[in-house]
XYZ file of C-alpha atoms in Angstrom:
450
model
C 8.831 4.888 15.376
C 10.665 1.808 16.845
C 14.742 2.150 17.447
C 16.765 0.661 14.861
C 19.082 -0.640 17.798
C 16.589 -3.620 18.200
C 18.157 -6.850 17.205
C 16.561 -9.405 14.723
C 16.589 -12.405 17.364
C 14.778 -10.266 19.966
C 11.520 -10.342 18.069
C 11.584 -13.546 16.106
C 9.424 -16.301 17.953
C 10.556 -19.735 18.408
C 7.318 -20.973 16.568
C 7.968 -22.994 13.554
C 6.153 -20.582 11.345
C 8.509 -17.857 12.040
C 5.446 -15.424 12.935
C 4.909 -14.051 16.342
C 1.978 -13.335 18.670
C 3.332 -9.781 19.194
C 1.886 -9.120 15.687
C -1.793 -10.096 16.638
C -4.095 -7.145 15.962
C -6.299 -5.253 18.177
C -8.216 -3.135 15.880
C -10.009 0.080 16.716
C -12.884 2.067 15.289
C -12.663 5.763 16.840
C -9.304 6.493 18.512
C -9.593 8.352 21.893
C -6.280 10.160 21.857
C -5.877 13.745 20.318
C -3.137 14.166 17.886
C -2.756 17.910 18.674
C -0.349 18.818 21.611
C -2.298 21.224 23.882
C 0.332 23.960 23.056
C -0.456 23.866 19.564
C -4.265 24.071 19.549
C -4.064 27.813 18.268
C -1.811 26.511 15.293
C -4.032 23.727 14.459
C -7.119 25.779 14.217
C -5.279 28.092 12.016
C -4.127 25.052 9.795
C -7.818 23.719 9.486
C -9.152 27.092 8.328
C -6.490 27.044 5.573
C -7.731 23.399 4.641
C -11.142 24.071 4.705
C -10.470 27.150 2.180
C -8.078 25.330 -0.171
C -9.420 24.267 -3.527
C -6.748 22.206 -4.700
C -4.984 18.909 -4.068
C -4.571 19.014 -0.155
C -1.248 17.035 -0.656
C 0.693 20.236 -2.016
C -0.180 22.001 1.184
C 2.510 22.359 4.125
C 1.550 20.348 6.894
C 2.474 21.541 10.447
C 5.204 19.334 11.959
C 3.243 18.385 15.137
C 0.793 16.584 12.861
C 3.544 14.317 11.115
C 4.067 10.746 12.269
C 7.793 10.419 11.448
C 7.866 7.964 8.787
C 7.948 8.163 5.091
C 4.726 7.543 2.797
C 7.142 4.795 1.045
C 6.955 2.737 4.114
C 3.110 2.153 3.958
C 3.811 0.231 0.728
C 5.317 -2.628 2.709
C 2.129 -3.517 4.070
C 1.500 -5.365 0.910
C 3.978 -8.077 2.325
C 2.634 -8.092 5.964
C 1.786 -11.673 6.056
C 4.150 -13.281 3.652
C 2.778 -16.759 4.356
C -0.714 -15.632 2.991
C 1.100 -14.267 -0.024
C 3.054 -17.396 -0.542
C 0.192 -20.101 -0.072
C -1.562 -18.535 -3.254
C 0.940 -20.646 -5.039
C -0.460 -23.771 -3.631
C -3.896 -23.512 -5.244
C -4.482 -26.126 -7.978
C -7.358 -24.535 -9.931
C -8.457 -20.720 -11.035
C -11.236 -21.076 -8.684
C -9.413 -21.657 -5.773
C -6.555 -19.202 -6.721
C -8.633 -16.306 -6.867
C -10.209 -16.874 -3.732
C -6.509 -17.144 -2.049
C -5.537 -13.733 -4.081
C -8.489 -12.281 -2.380
C -7.612 -13.501 0.870
C -4.167 -11.976 0.353
C -5.517 -8.693 -0.712
C -7.556 -8.302 2.520
C -4.702 -9.292 4.594
C -2.864 -6.147 3.453
C -5.672 -3.628 4.935
C -5.317 -3.697 8.292
C -1.663 -2.704 8.469
C -2.308 -0.065 5.632
C -5.025 1.873 7.170
C -5.720 0.827 10.810
C -2.637 -0.593 12.605
C -1.087 2.630 13.234
C -4.226 4.113 15.185
C -5.004 0.758 16.859
C -1.382 0.626 18.399
C -1.249 4.109 19.605
C -5.086 4.570 20.166
C -4.652 8.229 18.888
C -5.453 9.657 15.650
C -3.816 9.069 12.270
C -0.911 11.419 11.362
C 0.549 12.581 8.077
C 3.551 10.518 6.648
C 6.390 12.554 4.871
C 6.077 13.138 1.321
C 8.772 11.291 -0.101
C 11.530 13.001 -2.085
C 12.263 12.166 -5.795
C 14.490 8.973 -5.977
C 13.703 8.057 -2.417
C 13.873 4.296 -1.651
C 12.651 2.100 1.114
C 13.972 -1.611 1.325
C 12.692 -4.204 3.680
C 12.285 -7.823 4.083
C 10.456 -10.787 6.033
C 11.588 -14.067 7.316
C 9.095 -17.374 7.352
C 10.347 -20.522 8.545
C 8.346 -22.312 5.935
C 8.555 -20.000 2.851
C 12.036 -18.282 3.467
C 12.571 -14.569 2.585
C 10.079 -12.060 1.069
C 11.778 -8.967 -0.235
C 10.182 -5.292 -0.830
C 11.534 -2.515 -2.631
C 9.602 0.934 -3.085
C 10.942 4.081 -5.101
C 9.466 7.535 -5.435
C 9.180 7.589 -9.330
C 7.654 10.970 -9.852
C 7.425 14.036 -7.331
C 4.628 16.007 -9.406
C 2.559 14.288 -9.270
C 3.694 12.108 -6.418
C 3.797 8.561 -7.542
C 5.257 5.599 -5.401
C 6.453 2.245 -7.075
C 6.646 -1.120 -5.540
C 7.773 -4.615 -5.979
C 7.901 -7.551 -3.649
C 8.889 -11.076 -4.128
C 9.005 -14.391 -2.312
C 11.579 -16.353 -4.596
C 11.010 -19.649 -2.891
C 7.440 -19.587 -3.225
C 7.710 -18.174 -6.961
C 5.555 -15.377 -6.337
C 6.164 -11.485 -7.161
C 4.333 -8.462 -7.543
C 4.815 -4.631 -8.774
C 2.922 -1.673 -9.081
C 2.402 1.792 -8.161
C 0.152 4.256 -5.919
C -0.547 8.041 -5.942
C -3.184 9.886 -3.769
C -5.247 13.002 -4.545
C -7.126 14.459 -1.607
C -9.742 17.038 -0.908
C -12.242 18.140 1.988
C -15.997 16.920 1.340
C -18.000 18.348 4.277
C -16.013 17.280 7.567
C -14.250 14.254 5.908
C -11.083 14.326 3.843
C -11.824 12.362 0.618
C -8.544 10.394 -0.680
C -8.583 8.966 -4.182
C -5.986 6.189 -4.732
C -4.800 5.923 -8.235
C -2.704 3.057 -9.377
C -2.605 -0.866 -9.610
C -0.698 -3.986 -8.731
C -0.073 -7.081 -10.990
C 0.633 -10.181 -9.221
C 2.350 -13.009 -10.921
C 3.726 -16.624 -10.113
C 6.252 -18.934 -11.519
C 4.144 -22.097 -11.342
C 0.993 -20.742 -13.420
C 0.626 -18.721 -16.465
C -2.170 -16.779 -14.996
C -1.736 -13.464 -13.410
C -3.892 -10.926 -11.519
C -4.373 -7.175 -11.778
C -5.818 -5.000 -8.823
C -7.208 -1.431 -8.235
C -7.117 0.180 -4.988
C -9.615 1.533 -2.762
C -10.471 5.235 -1.743
C -10.319 6.507 1.569
C -12.121 8.715 3.935
C -10.197 10.494 6.611
C -12.736 11.178 9.545
C -12.762 13.103 12.720
C -9.999 15.708 11.610
C -11.845 18.507 13.062
C -11.657 16.928 16.557
C -7.892 16.156 16.160
C -8.598 12.462 16.111
C -8.423 11.472 12.519
C -8.836 7.748 11.301
C -9.276 6.083 8.020
C -12.199 4.321 6.337
C -12.334 2.665 3.073
C -14.689 3.497 0.416
C -15.763 2.869 -3.195
C -15.380 -0.275 -4.983
C -12.349 -2.318 -5.914
C -11.660 -5.323 -8.221
C -9.043 -8.277 -8.801
C -9.048 -9.494 -11.954
C -7.114 -12.493 -13.510
C -5.859 -13.002 -17.143
C -8.337 -16.184 -17.367
C -11.446 -14.268 -16.667
C -11.882 -14.664 -12.696
C -13.002 -11.609 -10.958
C -13.313 -10.403 -7.347
C -15.681 -7.357 -6.708
C -15.293 -5.550 -3.197
C -17.552 -3.221 -1.756
C -16.112 -0.778 0.990
C -18.514 0.760 3.322
C -18.252 3.986 5.679
C -20.212 3.698 8.993
C -23.553 5.557 8.367
C -24.242 8.887 10.132
C -26.653 7.665 12.934
C -26.149 4.032 13.248
C -24.248 0.861 11.906
C -20.680 -0.373 12.075
C -16.947 0.611 10.912
C -14.799 -0.873 8.406
C -17.493 -3.426 6.571
C -17.364 -4.826 3.166
C -18.913 -7.507 0.945
C -18.352 -8.899 -2.425
C -18.237 -11.598 -4.726
C -16.139 -13.665 -6.993
C -17.067 -14.873 -10.158
C -15.977 -15.834 -14.103
C -16.550 -13.390 -16.668
C -15.727 -13.998 -20.405
C -16.565 -10.397 -21.231
C -13.870 -7.851 -22.404
C -15.285 -5.052 -20.366
C -16.863 -5.138 -16.856
C -20.795 -4.788 -16.569
C -22.179 -4.313 -13.096
C -24.462 -7.531 -12.127
C -24.239 -9.060 -15.703
C -26.279 -12.188 -16.124
C -23.243 -13.558 -18.039
C -21.293 -13.806 -14.771
C -20.777 -17.338 -13.592
C -21.108 -16.835 -9.594
C -18.496 -18.749 -7.310
C -18.322 -17.053 -4.068
C -19.646 -14.562 -1.747
C -17.694 -12.756 0.961
C -18.626 -10.352 4.112
C -17.025 -9.172 7.061
C -14.836 -6.314 8.593
C -11.275 -5.806 7.117
C -10.010 -4.829 10.514
C -11.350 -8.136 11.839
C -12.862 -11.309 10.543
C -14.259 -11.646 7.039
C -16.117 -15.102 5.802
C -16.480 -16.401 2.009
C -19.471 -18.648 1.030
C -19.111 -21.026 -1.757
C -22.347 -20.493 -4.236
C -22.554 -24.155 -5.321
C -22.276 -25.838 -2.087
C -23.198 -23.033 0.520
C -20.174 -24.126 2.588
C -18.779 -21.229 4.660
C -15.277 -20.472 5.777
C -13.037 -17.778 7.083
C -11.521 -15.862 4.329
C -9.407 -13.835 6.592
C -9.281 -13.214 10.064
C -6.677 -10.240 11.320
C -6.802 -11.158 15.151
C -6.107 -14.788 14.468
C -3.212 -14.098 11.630
C -0.072 -12.479 13.461
C 1.696 -10.161 10.907
C 5.611 -11.025 10.446
C 8.100 -8.697 11.580
C 9.651 -6.537 9.160
C 13.340 -6.284 8.801
C 15.125 -3.111 7.901
C 18.867 -2.294 7.473
C 20.007 0.097 10.652
C 19.952 3.886 9.530
C 23.915 3.874 9.647
C 24.122 1.106 7.000
C 21.547 2.823 4.604
C 22.199 4.703 1.376
C 21.536 8.434 1.314
C 18.300 8.155 -0.546
C 16.740 5.451 1.763
C 13.782 6.661 3.638
C 15.111 6.485 7.222
C 18.415 8.112 6.109
C 16.609 10.745 4.388
C 14.344 11.824 7.271
C 16.472 10.779 10.142
C 17.081 14.376 11.582
C 13.224 15.109 11.250
C 11.950 11.871 12.739
C 14.372 12.224 15.610
C 13.138 15.883 16.462
C 9.459 14.621 16.348
C 10.372 11.713 18.367
C 11.647 14.127 21.237
C 8.728 16.566 20.746
C 10.916 19.387 19.268
C 8.573 20.451 16.460
C 10.401 23.687 15.473
C 13.519 21.808 15.039
C 11.521 19.294 12.937
C 10.246 22.126 10.717
C 13.769 23.476 10.270
C 15.057 20.035 9.349
C 11.987 19.374 7.025
C 12.783 22.685 5.135
C 16.496 21.688 4.759
C 15.517 18.690 2.700
C 12.821 20.441 0.971
C 15.098 23.403 -0.121
C 18.031 20.776 -1.266
C 15.305 19.088 -3.362
C 14.186 22.514 -5.183
C 17.858 23.372 -5.788
C 18.382 19.983 -7.466
C 15.342 20.243 -9.698
C 16.486 23.881 -10.723
C 19.859 22.396 -11.438
C 18.689 19.501 -13.644
C 16.352 21.890 -15.611
C 19.207 24.238 -16.245
C 21.251 21.332 -17.452
C 18.578 19.916 -19.422
C 18.917 16.537 -17.587
C 16.082 14.206 -17.254
C 15.783 12.390 -13.925
C 15.341 8.466 -14.099
C 14.044 5.939 -11.573
C 17.009 3.432 -10.635
C 14.640 0.436 -10.066
C 11.389 1.016 -12.308
C 10.357 1.772 -15.705
C 6.895 3.007 -17.311
C 4.906 0.849 -19.535
C 1.843 2.112 -21.344
C -1.041 -0.293 -21.497
C -1.161 0.020 -25.183
C 2.620 -1.183 -25.574
C 2.157 -4.142 -23.143
C 1.436 -7.557 -24.076
C -1.994 -8.623 -25.012
C -2.908 -10.407 -22.018
C -2.200 -7.430 -19.555
C -3.788 -5.134 -21.908
C -6.880 -7.035 -21.621
C -6.858 -7.317 -18.175
C -6.662 -3.692 -17.409
C -9.164 -2.921 -20.098
C -11.655 -4.797 -18.196
C -10.676 -3.185 -14.916
C -10.428 0.428 -16.831
C -14.378 0.297 -17.638
C -15.186 -0.374 -13.847
C -12.366 2.000 -12.246
C -10.584 4.667 -14.030
C -8.268 5.337 -11.189
C -6.205 2.418 -12.156
C -4.733 4.633 -14.996
C -3.374 3.478 -18.493
C 0.048 2.046 -17.724
C 2.161 0.732 -15.063
C 5.547 0.937 -13.144
C 7.529 -2.182 -13.603
C 10.386 -3.385 -11.554
C 13.688 -3.606 -13.892
C 14.486 -6.888 -12.923
C 11.009 -8.561 -12.478
C 11.204 -12.401 -13.328
C 8.396 -12.126 -16.105
C 10.580 -10.098 -18.371
C 13.139 -12.793 -18.612
C 10.140 -15.158 -19.237
C 9.043 -12.908 -22.077
C 12.594 -12.687 -23.332
C 11.764 -8.781 -23.179
C 14.233 -6.382 -21.684
C 13.099 -3.273 -20.052
C 12.914 -0.191 -22.279
C 15.536 2.418 -22.750
C 13.928 4.296 -20.062
C 15.244 1.855 -17.446
C 18.508 2.184 -16.025
C 18.721 -0.904 -14.318
C 21.260 -0.005 -11.607
C 20.014 -2.101 -8.777
C 18.835 -5.746 -8.724
C 16.948 -7.959 -5.909
C 20.270 -9.228 -4.560
C 22.194 -6.018 -4.228
C 19.307 -3.931 -2.949
C 19.693 -5.918 0.310
C 22.876 -6.084 2.496
C 23.481 -9.217 4.397
C 24.968 -6.967 7.188
C 22.786 -7.316 10.710
C 19.627 -5.885 10.231
C 17.000 -4.334 12.625
C 13.544 -5.114 13.167
C 10.452 -2.665 13.469
């Protein structure tokens, strides 16, 4: 993890875009570096025996400190904004056909950082993030010379089951989104299968069309060798409120041949209220294929014209800006886990375990205290909306997706101050506390760049 002492100016390029070549990706498939210290090989084998015999959700197991990567799971949500210019450029579309293609491009741009970048940069296996404590928050922003500032907030809105809610916004471009994610994992053969539950809703101010997204499942491979890495699997969708749909198929590498990280799919218009695979009523618009860690291409069905959908290596990601730990609140991720991260970075795993236990015991005591006092904890930045009580357009969009992918669930965690609430003249429910706004969530004090 990069030190908070790094200044903003040291990592900002002089390029007019505000994006730097340092963000260029060098994806890898199978890492060569082992994540298990030689002195901990015996502990690792004992942990594997426990994991392989465990029948419940693996996220509830205690992970040895030497397998932790030193950052909170909440930070992973920030990858939805890795390429703020790609997000902002969606608003330039002048038709629904063009817009669904740009939304698909943005979605693909979020994947490398989420699922491959950590392994690519270290060339060692994927480690486990910290499980966020209830109410934990992660705040970040990105600057772009053309599109200005993109802001991101994430809050742990539930601990059992663990659920993280996210919100991102580029006010200058007039585009914003909110959503949530949760993960359930179990072993299947020698691979850990992770089912991602949740959804993201994307909106923009210059269009009444919005987009509903589902999340891919993950396979964590090569765990037994100590060199774990992620593959994406299953099918995901983007559905617009005007019936435009993108269907993605994510492929794992076959056992004896083939390549890693491939995907393909299609975009079409579908007036149906529920999804039917390969329905003849679907009006085909585009097909696409490629690698989500490298280049993907899209083809116009009508003209046969082919172009780049997204190229990870040609599109440098933006520098993320995070306040120094000393300026963070007690609930912000890097402040919460500071002592644990420092111990991990110095290789002092015993101290890391002790500091992690201190945090966990304090949370148990807090939950007990609330239960005894009859207090109900409420998130400070998000509130829950069931699909049944949402507006008809949102309900219809997610009804269509639910027929194809039940892991989207039946409701959304919505940011208290999302612009669409004002547009609908609908205030948040009584469940929302509304204690934080986009403005006061971010300090104007000097920040650090990760």
